PDB file of C-alpha atoms in Angstrom:
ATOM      1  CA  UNK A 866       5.170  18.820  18.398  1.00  0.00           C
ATOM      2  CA  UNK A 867       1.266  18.300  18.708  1.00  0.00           C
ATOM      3  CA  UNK A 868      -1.015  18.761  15.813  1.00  0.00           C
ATOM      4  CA  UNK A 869      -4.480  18.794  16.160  1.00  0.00           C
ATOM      5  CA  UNK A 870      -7.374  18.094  13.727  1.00  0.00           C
ATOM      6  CA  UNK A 871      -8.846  21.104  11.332  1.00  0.00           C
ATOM      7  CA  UNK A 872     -11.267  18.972  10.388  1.00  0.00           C
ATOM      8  CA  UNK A 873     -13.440  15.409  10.505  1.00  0.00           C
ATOM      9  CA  UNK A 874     -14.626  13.235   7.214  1.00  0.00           C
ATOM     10  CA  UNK A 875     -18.459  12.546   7.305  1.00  0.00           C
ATOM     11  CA  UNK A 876     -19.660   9.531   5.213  1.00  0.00           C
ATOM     12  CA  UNK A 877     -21.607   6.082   5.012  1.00  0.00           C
ATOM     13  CA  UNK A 878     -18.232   4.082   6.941  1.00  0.00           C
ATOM     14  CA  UNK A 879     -19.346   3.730  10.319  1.00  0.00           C
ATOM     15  CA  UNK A 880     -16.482   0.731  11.125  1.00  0.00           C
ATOM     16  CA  UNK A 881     -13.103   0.179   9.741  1.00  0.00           C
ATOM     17  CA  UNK A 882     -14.370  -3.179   8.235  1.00  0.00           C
ATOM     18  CA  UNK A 883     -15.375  -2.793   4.173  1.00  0.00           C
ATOM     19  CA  UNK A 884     -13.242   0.735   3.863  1.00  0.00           C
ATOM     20  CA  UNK A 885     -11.178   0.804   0.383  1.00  0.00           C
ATOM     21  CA  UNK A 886      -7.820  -0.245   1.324  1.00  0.00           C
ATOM     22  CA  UNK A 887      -6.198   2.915  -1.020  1.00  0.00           C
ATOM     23  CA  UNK A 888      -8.070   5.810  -1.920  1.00  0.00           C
ATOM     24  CA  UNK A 889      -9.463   6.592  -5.543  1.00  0.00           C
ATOM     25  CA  UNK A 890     -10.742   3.029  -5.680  1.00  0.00           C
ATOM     26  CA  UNK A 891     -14.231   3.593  -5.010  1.00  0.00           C
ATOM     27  CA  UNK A 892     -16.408   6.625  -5.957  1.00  0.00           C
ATOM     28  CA  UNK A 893     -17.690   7.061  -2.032  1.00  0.00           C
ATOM     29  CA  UNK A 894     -18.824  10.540  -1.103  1.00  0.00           C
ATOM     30  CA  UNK A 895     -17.862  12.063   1.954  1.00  0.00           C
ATOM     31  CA  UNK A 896     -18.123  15.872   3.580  1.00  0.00           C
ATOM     32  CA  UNK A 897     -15.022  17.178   5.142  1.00  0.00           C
ATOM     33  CA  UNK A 898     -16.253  19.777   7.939  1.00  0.00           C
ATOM     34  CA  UNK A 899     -14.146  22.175   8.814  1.00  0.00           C
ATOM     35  CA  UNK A 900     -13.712  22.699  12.865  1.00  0.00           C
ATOM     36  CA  UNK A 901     -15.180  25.731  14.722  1.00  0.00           C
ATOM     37  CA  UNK A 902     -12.222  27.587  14.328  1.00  0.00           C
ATOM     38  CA  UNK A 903     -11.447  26.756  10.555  1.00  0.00           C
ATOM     39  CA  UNK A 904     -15.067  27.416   9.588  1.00  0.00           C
ATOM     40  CA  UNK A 905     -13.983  30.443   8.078  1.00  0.00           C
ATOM     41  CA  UNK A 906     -15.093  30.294   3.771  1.00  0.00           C
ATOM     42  CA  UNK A 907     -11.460  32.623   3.177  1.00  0.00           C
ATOM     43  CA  UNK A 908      -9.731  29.239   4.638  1.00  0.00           C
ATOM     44  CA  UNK A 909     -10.482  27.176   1.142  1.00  0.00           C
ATOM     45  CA  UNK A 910     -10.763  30.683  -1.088  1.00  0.00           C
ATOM     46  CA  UNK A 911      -9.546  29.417  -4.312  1.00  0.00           C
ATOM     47  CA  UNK A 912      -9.426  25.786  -3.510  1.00  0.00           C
ATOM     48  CA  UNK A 913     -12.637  24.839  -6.325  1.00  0.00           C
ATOM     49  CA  UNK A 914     -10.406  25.605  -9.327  1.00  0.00           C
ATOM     50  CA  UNK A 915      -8.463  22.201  -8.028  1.00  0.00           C
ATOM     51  CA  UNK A 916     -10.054  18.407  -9.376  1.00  0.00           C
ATOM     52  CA  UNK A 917      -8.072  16.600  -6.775  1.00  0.00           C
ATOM     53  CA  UNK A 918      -7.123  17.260  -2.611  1.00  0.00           C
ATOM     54  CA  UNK A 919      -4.598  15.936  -0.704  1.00  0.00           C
ATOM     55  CA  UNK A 920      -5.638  14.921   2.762  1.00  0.00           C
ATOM     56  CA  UNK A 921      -3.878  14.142   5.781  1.00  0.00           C
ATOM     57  CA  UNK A 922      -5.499  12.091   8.006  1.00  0.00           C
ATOM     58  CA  UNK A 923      -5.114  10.175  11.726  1.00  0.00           C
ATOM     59  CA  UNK A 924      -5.417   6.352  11.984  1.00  0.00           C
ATOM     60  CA  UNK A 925      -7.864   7.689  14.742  1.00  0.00           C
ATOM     61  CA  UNK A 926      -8.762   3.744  15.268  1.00  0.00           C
ATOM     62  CA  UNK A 927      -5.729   1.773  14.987  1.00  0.00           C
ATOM     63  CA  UNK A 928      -5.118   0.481  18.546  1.00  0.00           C
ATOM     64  CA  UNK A 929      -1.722  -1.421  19.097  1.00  0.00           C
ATOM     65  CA  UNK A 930       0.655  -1.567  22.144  1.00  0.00           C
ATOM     66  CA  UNK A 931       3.786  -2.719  20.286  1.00  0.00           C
ATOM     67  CA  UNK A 932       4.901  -1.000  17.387  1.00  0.00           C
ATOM     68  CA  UNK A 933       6.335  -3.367  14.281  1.00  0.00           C
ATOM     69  CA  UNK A 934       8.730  -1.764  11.841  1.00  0.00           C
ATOM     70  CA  UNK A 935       7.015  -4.790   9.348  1.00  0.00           C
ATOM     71  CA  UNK A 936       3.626  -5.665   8.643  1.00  0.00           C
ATOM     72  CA  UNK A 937       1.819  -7.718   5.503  1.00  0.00           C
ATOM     73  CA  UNK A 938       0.570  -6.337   2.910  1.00  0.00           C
ATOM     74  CA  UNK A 939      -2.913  -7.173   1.645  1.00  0.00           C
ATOM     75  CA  UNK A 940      -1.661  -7.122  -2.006  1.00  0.00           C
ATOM     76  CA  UNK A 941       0.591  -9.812  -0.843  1.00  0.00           C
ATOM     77  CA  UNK A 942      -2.025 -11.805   0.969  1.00  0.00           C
ATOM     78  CA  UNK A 943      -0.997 -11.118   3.715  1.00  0.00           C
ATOM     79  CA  UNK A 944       1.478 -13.631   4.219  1.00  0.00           C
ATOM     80  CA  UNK A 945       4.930 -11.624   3.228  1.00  0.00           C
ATOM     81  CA  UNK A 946       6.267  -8.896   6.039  1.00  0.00           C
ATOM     82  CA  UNK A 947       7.607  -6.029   4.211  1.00  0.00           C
ATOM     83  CA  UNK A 948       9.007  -2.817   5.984  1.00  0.00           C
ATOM     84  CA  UNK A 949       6.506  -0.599   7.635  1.00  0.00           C
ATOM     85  CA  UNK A 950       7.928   2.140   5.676  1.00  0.00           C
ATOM     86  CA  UNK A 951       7.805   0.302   2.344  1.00  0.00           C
ATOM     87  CA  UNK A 952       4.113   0.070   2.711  1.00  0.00           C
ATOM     88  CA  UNK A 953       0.905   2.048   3.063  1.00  0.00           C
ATOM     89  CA  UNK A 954      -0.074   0.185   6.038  1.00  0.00           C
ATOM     90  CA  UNK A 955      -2.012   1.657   8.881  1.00  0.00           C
ATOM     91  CA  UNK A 956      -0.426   0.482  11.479  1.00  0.00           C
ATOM     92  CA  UNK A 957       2.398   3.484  11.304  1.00  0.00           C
ATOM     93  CA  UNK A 958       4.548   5.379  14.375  1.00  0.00           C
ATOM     94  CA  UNK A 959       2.564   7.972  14.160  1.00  0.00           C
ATOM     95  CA  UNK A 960      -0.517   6.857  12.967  1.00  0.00           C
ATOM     96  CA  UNK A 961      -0.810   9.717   9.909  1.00  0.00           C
ATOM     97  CA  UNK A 962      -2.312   8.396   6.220  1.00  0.00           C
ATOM     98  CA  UNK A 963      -2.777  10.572   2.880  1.00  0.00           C
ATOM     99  CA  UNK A 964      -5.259  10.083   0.624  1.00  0.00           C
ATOM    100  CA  UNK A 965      -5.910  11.674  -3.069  1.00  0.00           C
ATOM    101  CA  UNK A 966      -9.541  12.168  -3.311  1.00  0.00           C
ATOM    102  CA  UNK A 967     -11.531  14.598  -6.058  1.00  0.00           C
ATOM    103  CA  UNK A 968     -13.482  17.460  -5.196  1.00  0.00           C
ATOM    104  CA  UNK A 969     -17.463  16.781  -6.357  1.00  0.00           C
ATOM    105  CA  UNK A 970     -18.828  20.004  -4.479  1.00  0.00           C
ATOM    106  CA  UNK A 971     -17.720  23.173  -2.460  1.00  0.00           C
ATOM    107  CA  UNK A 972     -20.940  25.061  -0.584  1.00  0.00           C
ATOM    108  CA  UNK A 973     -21.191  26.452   2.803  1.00  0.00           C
ATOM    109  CA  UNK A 974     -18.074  25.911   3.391  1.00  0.00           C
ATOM    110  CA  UNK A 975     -18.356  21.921   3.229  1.00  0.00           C
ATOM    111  CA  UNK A 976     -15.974  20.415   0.673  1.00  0.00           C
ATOM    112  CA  UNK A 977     -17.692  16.928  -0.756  1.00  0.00           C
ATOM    113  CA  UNK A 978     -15.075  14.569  -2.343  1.00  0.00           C
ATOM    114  CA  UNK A 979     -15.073  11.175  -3.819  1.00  0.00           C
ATOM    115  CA  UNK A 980     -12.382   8.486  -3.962  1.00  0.00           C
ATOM    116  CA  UNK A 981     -11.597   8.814   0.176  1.00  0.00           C
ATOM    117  CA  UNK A 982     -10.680   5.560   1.878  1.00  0.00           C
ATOM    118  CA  UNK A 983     -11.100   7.185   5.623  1.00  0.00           C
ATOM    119  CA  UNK A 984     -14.026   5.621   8.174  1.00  0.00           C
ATOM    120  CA  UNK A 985     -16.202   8.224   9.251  1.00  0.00           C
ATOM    121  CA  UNK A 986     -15.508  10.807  11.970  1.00  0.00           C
ATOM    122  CA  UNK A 987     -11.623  10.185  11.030  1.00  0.00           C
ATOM    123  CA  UNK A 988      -9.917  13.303  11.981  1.00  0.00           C
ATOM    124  CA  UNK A 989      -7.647  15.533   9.495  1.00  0.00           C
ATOM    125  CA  UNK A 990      -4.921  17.395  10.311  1.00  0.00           C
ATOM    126  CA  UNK A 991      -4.029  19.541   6.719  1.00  0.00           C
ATOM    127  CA  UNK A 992      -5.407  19.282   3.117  1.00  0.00           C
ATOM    128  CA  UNK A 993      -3.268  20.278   0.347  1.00  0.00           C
ATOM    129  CA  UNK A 994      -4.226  20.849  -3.799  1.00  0.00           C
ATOM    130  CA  UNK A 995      -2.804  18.078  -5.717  1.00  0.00           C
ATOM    131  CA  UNK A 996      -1.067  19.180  -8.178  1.00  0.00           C
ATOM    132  CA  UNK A 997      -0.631  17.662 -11.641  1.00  0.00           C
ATOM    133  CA  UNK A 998       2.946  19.192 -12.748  1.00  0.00           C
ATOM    134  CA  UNK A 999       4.663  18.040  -9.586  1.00  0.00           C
ATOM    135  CA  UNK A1000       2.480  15.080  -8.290  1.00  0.00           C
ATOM    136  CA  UNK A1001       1.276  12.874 -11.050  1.00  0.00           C
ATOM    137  CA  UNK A1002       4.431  10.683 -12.307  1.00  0.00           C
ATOM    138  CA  UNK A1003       3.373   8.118 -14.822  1.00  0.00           C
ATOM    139  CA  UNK A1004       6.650   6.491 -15.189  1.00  0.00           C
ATOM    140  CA  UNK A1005       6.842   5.964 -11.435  1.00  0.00           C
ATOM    141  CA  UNK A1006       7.909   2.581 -10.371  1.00  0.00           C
ATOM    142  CA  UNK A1007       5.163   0.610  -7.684  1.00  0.00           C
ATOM    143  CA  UNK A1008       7.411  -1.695  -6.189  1.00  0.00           C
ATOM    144  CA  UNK A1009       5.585  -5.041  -5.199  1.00  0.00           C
ATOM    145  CA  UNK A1010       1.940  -3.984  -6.040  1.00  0.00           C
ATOM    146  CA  UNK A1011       3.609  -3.916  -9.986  1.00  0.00           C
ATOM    147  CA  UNK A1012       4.002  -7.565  -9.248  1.00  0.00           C
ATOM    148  CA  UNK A1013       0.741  -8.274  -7.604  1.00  0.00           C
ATOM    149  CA  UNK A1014      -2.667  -9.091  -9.647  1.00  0.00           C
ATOM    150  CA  UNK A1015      -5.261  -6.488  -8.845  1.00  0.00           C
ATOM    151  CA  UNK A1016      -7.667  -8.901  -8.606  1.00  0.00           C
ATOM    152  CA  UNK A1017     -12.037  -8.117  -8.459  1.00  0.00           C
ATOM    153  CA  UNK A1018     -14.837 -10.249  -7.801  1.00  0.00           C
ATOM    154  CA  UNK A1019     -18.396 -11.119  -9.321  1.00  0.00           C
ATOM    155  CA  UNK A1020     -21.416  -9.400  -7.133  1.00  0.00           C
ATOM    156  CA  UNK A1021     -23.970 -10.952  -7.172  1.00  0.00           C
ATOM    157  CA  UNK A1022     -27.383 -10.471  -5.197  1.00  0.00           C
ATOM    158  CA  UNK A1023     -31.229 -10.357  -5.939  1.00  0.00           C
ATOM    159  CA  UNK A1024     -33.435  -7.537  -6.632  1.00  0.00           C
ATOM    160  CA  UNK A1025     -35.004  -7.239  -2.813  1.00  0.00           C
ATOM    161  CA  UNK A1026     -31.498  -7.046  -1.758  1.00  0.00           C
ATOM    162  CA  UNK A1027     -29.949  -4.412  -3.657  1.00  0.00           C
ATOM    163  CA  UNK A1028     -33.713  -2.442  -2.932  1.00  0.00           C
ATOM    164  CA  UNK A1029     -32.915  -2.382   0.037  1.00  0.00           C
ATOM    165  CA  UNK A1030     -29.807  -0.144   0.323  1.00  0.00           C
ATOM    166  CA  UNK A1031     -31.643   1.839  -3.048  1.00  0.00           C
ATOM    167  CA  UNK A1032     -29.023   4.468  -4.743  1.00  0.00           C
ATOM    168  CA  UNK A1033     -26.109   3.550  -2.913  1.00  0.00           C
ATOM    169  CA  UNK A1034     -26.558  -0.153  -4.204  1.00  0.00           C
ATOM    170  CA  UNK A1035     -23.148   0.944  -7.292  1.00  0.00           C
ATOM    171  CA  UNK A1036     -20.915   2.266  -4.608  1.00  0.00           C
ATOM    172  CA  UNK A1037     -21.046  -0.668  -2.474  1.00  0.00           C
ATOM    173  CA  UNK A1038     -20.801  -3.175  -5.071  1.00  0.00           C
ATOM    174  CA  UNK A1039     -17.353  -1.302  -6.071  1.00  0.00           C
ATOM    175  CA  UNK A1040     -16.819  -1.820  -2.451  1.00  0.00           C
ATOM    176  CA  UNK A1041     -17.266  -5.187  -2.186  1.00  0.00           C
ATOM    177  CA  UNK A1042     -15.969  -5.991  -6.061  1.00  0.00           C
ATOM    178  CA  UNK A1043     -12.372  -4.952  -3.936  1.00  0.00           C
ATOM    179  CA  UNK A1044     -13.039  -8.102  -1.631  1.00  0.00           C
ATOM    180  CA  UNK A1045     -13.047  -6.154   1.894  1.00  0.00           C
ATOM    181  CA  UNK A1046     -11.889  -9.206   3.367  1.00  0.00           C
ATOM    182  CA  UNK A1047      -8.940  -9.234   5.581  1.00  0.00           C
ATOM    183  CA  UNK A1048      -6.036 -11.030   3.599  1.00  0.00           C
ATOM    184  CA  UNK A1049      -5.188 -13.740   5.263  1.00  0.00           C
ATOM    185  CA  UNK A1050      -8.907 -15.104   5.729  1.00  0.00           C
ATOM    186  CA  UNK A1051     -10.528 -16.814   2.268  1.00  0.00           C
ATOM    187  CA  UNK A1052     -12.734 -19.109   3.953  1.00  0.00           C
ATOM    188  CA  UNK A1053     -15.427 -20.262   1.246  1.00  0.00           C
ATOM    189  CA  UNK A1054     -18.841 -19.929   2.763  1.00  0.00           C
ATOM    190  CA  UNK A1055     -17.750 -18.083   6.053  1.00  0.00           C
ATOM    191  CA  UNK A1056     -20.462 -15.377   6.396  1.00  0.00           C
ATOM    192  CA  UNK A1057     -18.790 -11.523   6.244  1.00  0.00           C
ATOM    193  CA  UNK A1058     -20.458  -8.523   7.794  1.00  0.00           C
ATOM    194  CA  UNK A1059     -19.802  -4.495   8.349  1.00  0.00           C
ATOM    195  CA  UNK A1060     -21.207  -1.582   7.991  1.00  0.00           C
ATOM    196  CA  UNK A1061     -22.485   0.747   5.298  1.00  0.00           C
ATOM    197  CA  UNK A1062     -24.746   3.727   5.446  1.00  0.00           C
ATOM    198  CA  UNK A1063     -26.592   2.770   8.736  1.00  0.00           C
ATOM    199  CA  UNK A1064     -27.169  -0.778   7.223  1.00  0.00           C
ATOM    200  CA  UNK A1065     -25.509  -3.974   8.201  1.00  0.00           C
ATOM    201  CA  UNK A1066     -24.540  -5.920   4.598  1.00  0.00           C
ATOM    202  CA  UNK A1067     -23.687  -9.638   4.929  1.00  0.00           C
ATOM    203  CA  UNK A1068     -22.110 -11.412   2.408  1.00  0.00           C
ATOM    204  CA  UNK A1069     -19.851 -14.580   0.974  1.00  0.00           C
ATOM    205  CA  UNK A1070     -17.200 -15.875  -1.169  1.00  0.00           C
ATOM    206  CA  UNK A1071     -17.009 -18.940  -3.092  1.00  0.00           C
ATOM    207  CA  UNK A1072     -13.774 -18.719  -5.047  1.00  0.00           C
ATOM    208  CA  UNK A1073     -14.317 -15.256  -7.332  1.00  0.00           C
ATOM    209  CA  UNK A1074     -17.756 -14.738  -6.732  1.00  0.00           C
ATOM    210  CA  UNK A1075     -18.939 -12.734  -4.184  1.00  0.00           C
ATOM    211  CA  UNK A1076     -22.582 -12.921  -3.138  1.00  0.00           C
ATOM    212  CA  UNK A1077     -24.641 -10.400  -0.601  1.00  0.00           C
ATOM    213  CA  UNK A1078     -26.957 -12.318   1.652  1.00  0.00           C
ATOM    214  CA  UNK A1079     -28.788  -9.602   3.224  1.00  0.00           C
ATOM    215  CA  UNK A1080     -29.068  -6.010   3.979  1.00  0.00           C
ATOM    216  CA  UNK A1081     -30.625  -5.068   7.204  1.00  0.00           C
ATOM    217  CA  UNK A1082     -30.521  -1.895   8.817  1.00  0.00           C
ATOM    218  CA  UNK A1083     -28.439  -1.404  12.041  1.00  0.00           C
ATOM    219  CA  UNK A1084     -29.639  -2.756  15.501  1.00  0.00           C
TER     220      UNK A1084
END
């Protein structure tokens, strides 16, 4: 079976480095637009009396000759294999993630959500309503991430350097409060970079404090 994309996520992730590692986590906007042949407005008739979407989305990205039925969860840091199906990990057999994201906007046939963990340009392949009655289970059981401290770090960074990425300075602090930082690397004082919104942000980590060196744009 072949499925192709109906549509492509447009937002400030221009690399896979610094993207939320689960979706809701930080309040990023992004513009799903539609394809040329699902640019019709009667496709998403109805869909603005729904908060929250369902999306269905490639690992577009995610290059890897040898596929592993386990892989290590960040939550875990990274050093326990669980199975490939017991996680949310992106490196999948076929490649497909889902993320819950909440509808901000619906105009000319551009849906803007916030919450998305996707790099942009990923490609989707079906959104669906979420649906309280039937999707939202409170007593739901999280496996190991129950057992795993969701743990945030201090920002820190001076006034030049948060002018210089201006209004989108409290989206990537909740970015970087997440420590985008592979798992398995917590080297004090090794300098961190990726991109965000056509700038380059570098940063470090001393322990639980996180602080942004610079902000430049993109070469």
């Amino acid at each position: 079976m072949e499925i192709k994309p109906i549509a492509t996520i447009k937002n400030d992730f221009t690399g896979k480095f610094g993207i939320p590692r689960q979706s809701g986590i930080a309040d990023i906007l992004s513009e799903i637009i539609f394809e040329n042949e699902f640019k019709d407005e009667n496709a998403i008739r109805g869909i603005e009396d729904f908060s929250h979407l369902w999306l269905i989305w490639g690992f577009s990205e995610n290059m890897r000759d040898k596929q592993s039925l386990t892989v290590r969860p960040p939550r875990l840091g990274g050093n326990v294999r669980m199975g490939v199906f017991a996680t949310r990990s992106p490196f999948r057999p076929n490649n497909l993630g889902l993320s819950c994201v909440k509808i901000e906007k619906v105009e000319n046939g551009v849906i803007t959500v916030s919450g998305a963990d996707l790099m942009n340009g990923t490609p989707i392949y079906d959104i669906k309503p979420y649906i309280p009655y039937s999707d939202a289970h409170p007593d739901a059981s999280g496996g190991f991430t129950d057992k795993t401290e969701f743990r945030k770090l201090n920002v820190h960074a001076d006034d030049e350097v948060k002018k210089s990425i201006g209004s989108k300075w409290n989206v990537l602090k909740t970015v970087l409060e997440n420590d985008p930082r592979p798992a398995y690397q917590e080297d004090n004082g090794r300098i961190y970079g990726f991109s965000f919104a056509h700038k380059e942000v570098k940063f470090s980590v001393c322990g639980d404090d996180l602080t942004v060196l610079e902000i430049d744009d993109e070469q």
